[in-house]
């Protein structure tokens, strides 16, 4: 994969010849082959056991209890409402089919939203690459859709990061294209999938700053009000089925903060820098070269946001 990427993507003389043969038919073939590959991999690998158990329990919990009493009925549920709504129809299917957890079709159904968002992200890349007159949008789409890391994370491991990442990408593209409303909605939807969207808050603020800098004050005020109100409306609309039975008005905020503080470890199964320096499942208070894993992580986050 790396060799193909370097030899093809970096050689723009090759890209100019590829563009001439690109077509919607080839895009369809790319998507079909990528989906078939994902289904094939999902059939042989059930996924990360701990997380797949969570997806299964939450999906069935949504089907059995509904959003109103879901959190009170589950022993453990630390995800925001967004992904739970995606799991809801999956849970209904699992309940109707009565597939046991050990059945491969059970795990394949749980991976279905992940595969769908892999597909949507590929289409998003292709659409904006074509719109931006890139020399080969098909090639860019292929580099994502057949990236081994993406395949491993989604179809094999069963992680939902691509669902969250889709909205991150949509937010960044919208900010780049000065679509403040779309960027605001994308940010809110990403936040409803995973609290990690907070990490992209500073980048949203930077994008908003440049938007304000390049637009007349009247346009900025108008678009800010419209975007803010609609984004807030989307947030409330999605959370409302879960909030309607809650007596504590701050319940949702407590859920977010408890989730963010519930994993005080250096790294949890992520093959990142902290895992390399022996931080895998180590308390984030443990140190490396005199610095705690938590501090190293914060420095990394600040550096990446600052660079971006």
Short mmCIF file of C-alpha atoms in Angstrom, two decimals, residues 68-237:
data_model
loop_
_atom_site.label_atom_id
_atom_site.label_comp_id
_atom_site.label_asym_id
_atom_site.label_seq_id
_atom_site.Cartn_x
_atom_site.Cartn_y
_atom_site.Cartn_z
CA UNK A 68 -36.07 7.44 27.51
CA UNK A 69 -34.94 4.85 30.06
CA UNK A 70 -31.85 3.48 28.29
CA UNK A 71 -29.14 4.94 30.53
CA UNK A 72 -30.97 4.03 33.75
CA UNK A 73 -31.54 0.45 32.56
CA UNK A 74 -27.95 -0.29 31.48
CA UNK A 75 -25.18 -1.22 33.88
CA UNK A 76 -22.64 0.62 31.73
CA UNK A 77 -23.13 3.11 28.90
CA UNK A 78 -20.65 5.93 28.41
CA UNK A 79 -21.42 7.02 24.83
CA UNK A 80 -23.44 10.16 24.02
CA UNK A 81 -26.91 9.79 22.45
CA UNK A 82 -25.78 10.14 18.80
CA UNK A 83 -24.29 6.70 18.23
CA UNK A 84 -26.97 5.05 20.36
CA UNK A 85 -29.61 6.27 17.89
CA UNK A 86 -27.57 4.64 15.10
CA UNK A 87 -27.47 1.39 17.10
CA UNK A 88 -31.23 1.47 17.76
CA UNK A 89 -32.40 -0.02 14.41
CA UNK A 90 -29.52 -2.54 14.62
CA UNK A 91 -30.83 -3.60 18.02
CA UNK A 92 -34.36 -4.02 16.63
CA UNK A 93 -32.96 -6.28 13.87
CA UNK A 94 -30.98 -8.31 16.41
CA UNK A 95 -34.07 -8.74 18.58
CA UNK A 96 -36.24 -9.79 15.62
CA UNK A 97 -33.68 -12.28 14.27
CA UNK A 98 -32.75 -13.53 17.78
CA UNK A 99 -29.16 -14.02 16.62
CA UNK A 100 -26.92 -15.09 19.54
CA UNK A 101 -23.88 -12.94 20.33
CA UNK A 102 -21.56 -15.74 19.17
CA UNK A 103 -23.12 -15.81 15.68
CA UNK A 104 -20.99 -14.10 13.02
CA UNK A 105 -24.05 -12.34 11.54
CA UNK A 106 -24.57 -10.70 14.93
CA UNK A 107 -21.18 -8.97 14.76
CA UNK A 108 -21.64 -8.20 11.05
CA UNK A 109 -24.85 -6.30 11.80
CA UNK A 110 -23.04 -4.31 14.50
CA UNK A 111 -20.36 -3.41 11.96
CA UNK A 112 -22.91 -2.32 9.35
CA UNK A 113 -23.01 1.38 10.40
CA UNK A 114 -19.19 1.44 10.38
CA UNK A 115 -19.05 0.06 6.83
CA UNK A 116 -21.71 2.56 5.72
CA UNK A 117 -19.68 5.48 7.09
CA UNK A 118 -16.53 4.11 5.42
CA UNK A 119 -18.50 4.34 2.19
CA UNK A 120 -19.86 7.83 2.94
CA UNK A 121 -16.37 9.12 3.76
CA UNK A 122 -15.04 7.73 0.48
CA UNK A 123 -17.84 9.47 -1.44
CA UNK A 124 -17.15 12.69 0.48
CA UNK A 125 -13.46 12.56 -0.50
CA UNK A 126 -14.32 11.80 -4.14
CA UNK A 127 -16.96 14.55 -4.37
CA UNK A 128 -14.77 17.33 -2.98
CA UNK A 129 -11.68 16.17 -4.86
CA UNK A 130 -13.66 16.24 -8.10
CA UNK A 131 -15.22 19.59 -7.20
CA UNK A 132 -11.76 20.97 -6.44
CA UNK A 133 -10.55 19.72 -9.84
CA UNK A 134 -7.95 17.38 -8.37
CA UNK A 135 -6.08 15.40 -11.01
CA UNK A 136 -7.46 12.09 -9.75
CA UNK A 137 -10.38 12.09 -7.30
CA UNK A 138 -10.82 8.36 -7.92
CA UNK A 139 -7.29 7.68 -6.74
CA UNK A 140 -7.73 9.76 -3.60
CA UNK A 141 -10.95 7.87 -2.80
CA UNK A 142 -9.16 4.55 -3.35
CA UNK A 143 -6.31 5.54 -1.04
CA UNK A 144 -8.80 5.96 1.77
CA UNK A 145 -11.16 3.07 0.99
CA UNK A 146 -8.36 0.50 0.72
CA UNK A 147 -6.13 1.90 3.43
CA UNK A 148 -5.13 -1.13 5.56
CA UNK A 149 -5.45 0.90 8.78
CA UNK A 150 -9.03 1.86 7.88
CA UNK A 151 -9.90 -1.75 7.03
CA UNK A 152 -8.34 -3.00 10.26
CA UNK A 153 -10.09 -0.40 12.41
CA UNK A 154 -13.55 -0.79 10.90
CA UNK A 155 -14.25 -4.19 9.35
CA UNK A 156 -11.88 -6.26 11.48
CA UNK A 157 -11.69 -4.48 14.83
CA UNK A 158 -15.21 -3.05 14.77
CA UNK A 159 -14.32 0.45 16.00
CA UNK A 160 -16.69 3.36 15.38
CA UNK A 161 -14.01 6.04 14.87
CA UNK A 162 -14.93 6.51 11.21
CA UNK A 163 -18.46 7.63 12.18
CA UNK A 164 -16.95 10.40 14.31
CA UNK A 165 -14.18 11.12 11.76
CA UNK A 166 -16.73 11.58 8.96
CA UNK A 167 -18.19 14.59 10.77
CA UNK A 168 -14.69 15.93 11.56
CA UNK A 169 -13.83 15.82 7.83
CA UNK A 170 -17.18 17.40 6.94
CA UNK A 171 -16.59 20.17 9.48
CA UNK A 172 -13.10 20.91 8.12
CA UNK A 173 -14.25 20.95 4.49
CA UNK A 174 -17.20 23.20 5.40
CA UNK A 175 -14.92 25.64 7.23
CA UNK A 176 -12.56 25.66 4.25
CA UNK A 177 -15.47 26.43 1.93
CA UNK A 178 -16.84 29.09 4.32
CA UNK A 179 -20.04 27.12 4.98
CA UNK A 180 -20.48 28.07 8.62
CA UNK A 181 -23.91 26.43 8.98
CA UNK A 182 -22.73 23.04 7.68
CA UNK A 183 -19.57 23.25 9.81
CA UNK A 184 -21.65 23.98 12.93
CA UNK A 185 -24.05 21.09 12.30
CA UNK A 186 -21.12 18.73 11.55
CA UNK A 187 -19.44 19.76 14.82
CA UNK A 188 -22.61 19.12 16.83
CA UNK A 189 -23.22 15.73 15.17
CA UNK A 190 -19.62 14.69 15.82
CA UNK A 191 -19.99 15.77 19.44
CA UNK A 192 -23.09 13.59 19.76
CA UNK A 193 -21.09 10.59 18.50
CA UNK A 194 -17.97 11.02 20.66
CA UNK A 195 -16.81 13.58 23.26
CA UNK A 196 -13.43 13.68 21.44
CA UNK A 197 -15.04 16.25 19.14
CA UNK A 198 -14.21 18.77 21.87
CA UNK A 199 -10.57 18.44 20.75
CA UNK A 200 -11.56 19.97 17.41
CA UNK A 201 -13.27 22.92 19.13
CA UNK A 202 -10.14 25.13 18.89
CA UNK A 203 -9.84 24.33 15.17
CA UNK A 204 -13.49 25.31 14.70
CA UNK A 205 -12.78 28.59 16.53
CA UNK A 206 -9.78 29.27 14.25
CA UNK A 207 -11.90 28.56 11.17
CA UNK A 208 -14.63 30.84 12.54
CA UNK A 209 -12.05 33.60 13.15
CA UNK A 210 -10.95 33.55 9.50
CA UNK A 211 -14.58 33.43 8.41
CA UNK A 212 -15.30 36.59 10.43
CA UNK A 213 -12.13 38.25 9.15
CA UNK A 214 -13.11 37.85 5.50
CA UNK A 215 -16.84 38.70 5.72
CA UNK A 216 -18.76 41.93 6.41
CA UNK A 217 -19.90 42.35 10.02
CA UNK A 218 -23.60 42.16 9.07
CA UNK A 219 -23.08 38.83 7.26
CA UNK A 220 -21.06 37.45 10.18
CA UNK A 221 -23.74 38.34 12.76
CA UNK A 222 -26.54 36.95 10.61
CA UNK A 223 -24.76 33.67 9.77
CA UNK A 224 -23.54 33.21 13.35
CA UNK A 225 -27.08 33.53 14.72
CA UNK A 226 -28.58 31.24 12.06
CA UNK A 227 -25.82 28.62 12.38
CA UNK A 228 -25.81 28.72 16.18
CA UNK A 229 -29.59 28.37 16.52
CA UNK A 230 -29.90 25.58 13.93
CA UNK A 231 -26.94 23.66 15.39
CA UNK A 232 -28.43 24.02 18.88
CA UNK A 233 -31.77 22.85 17.51
CA UNK A 234 -30.15 19.75 15.99
CA UNK A 235 -28.42 19.02 19.30
CA UNK A 236 -31.65 19.32 21.31
CA UNK A 237 -33.68 17.35 18.76
#
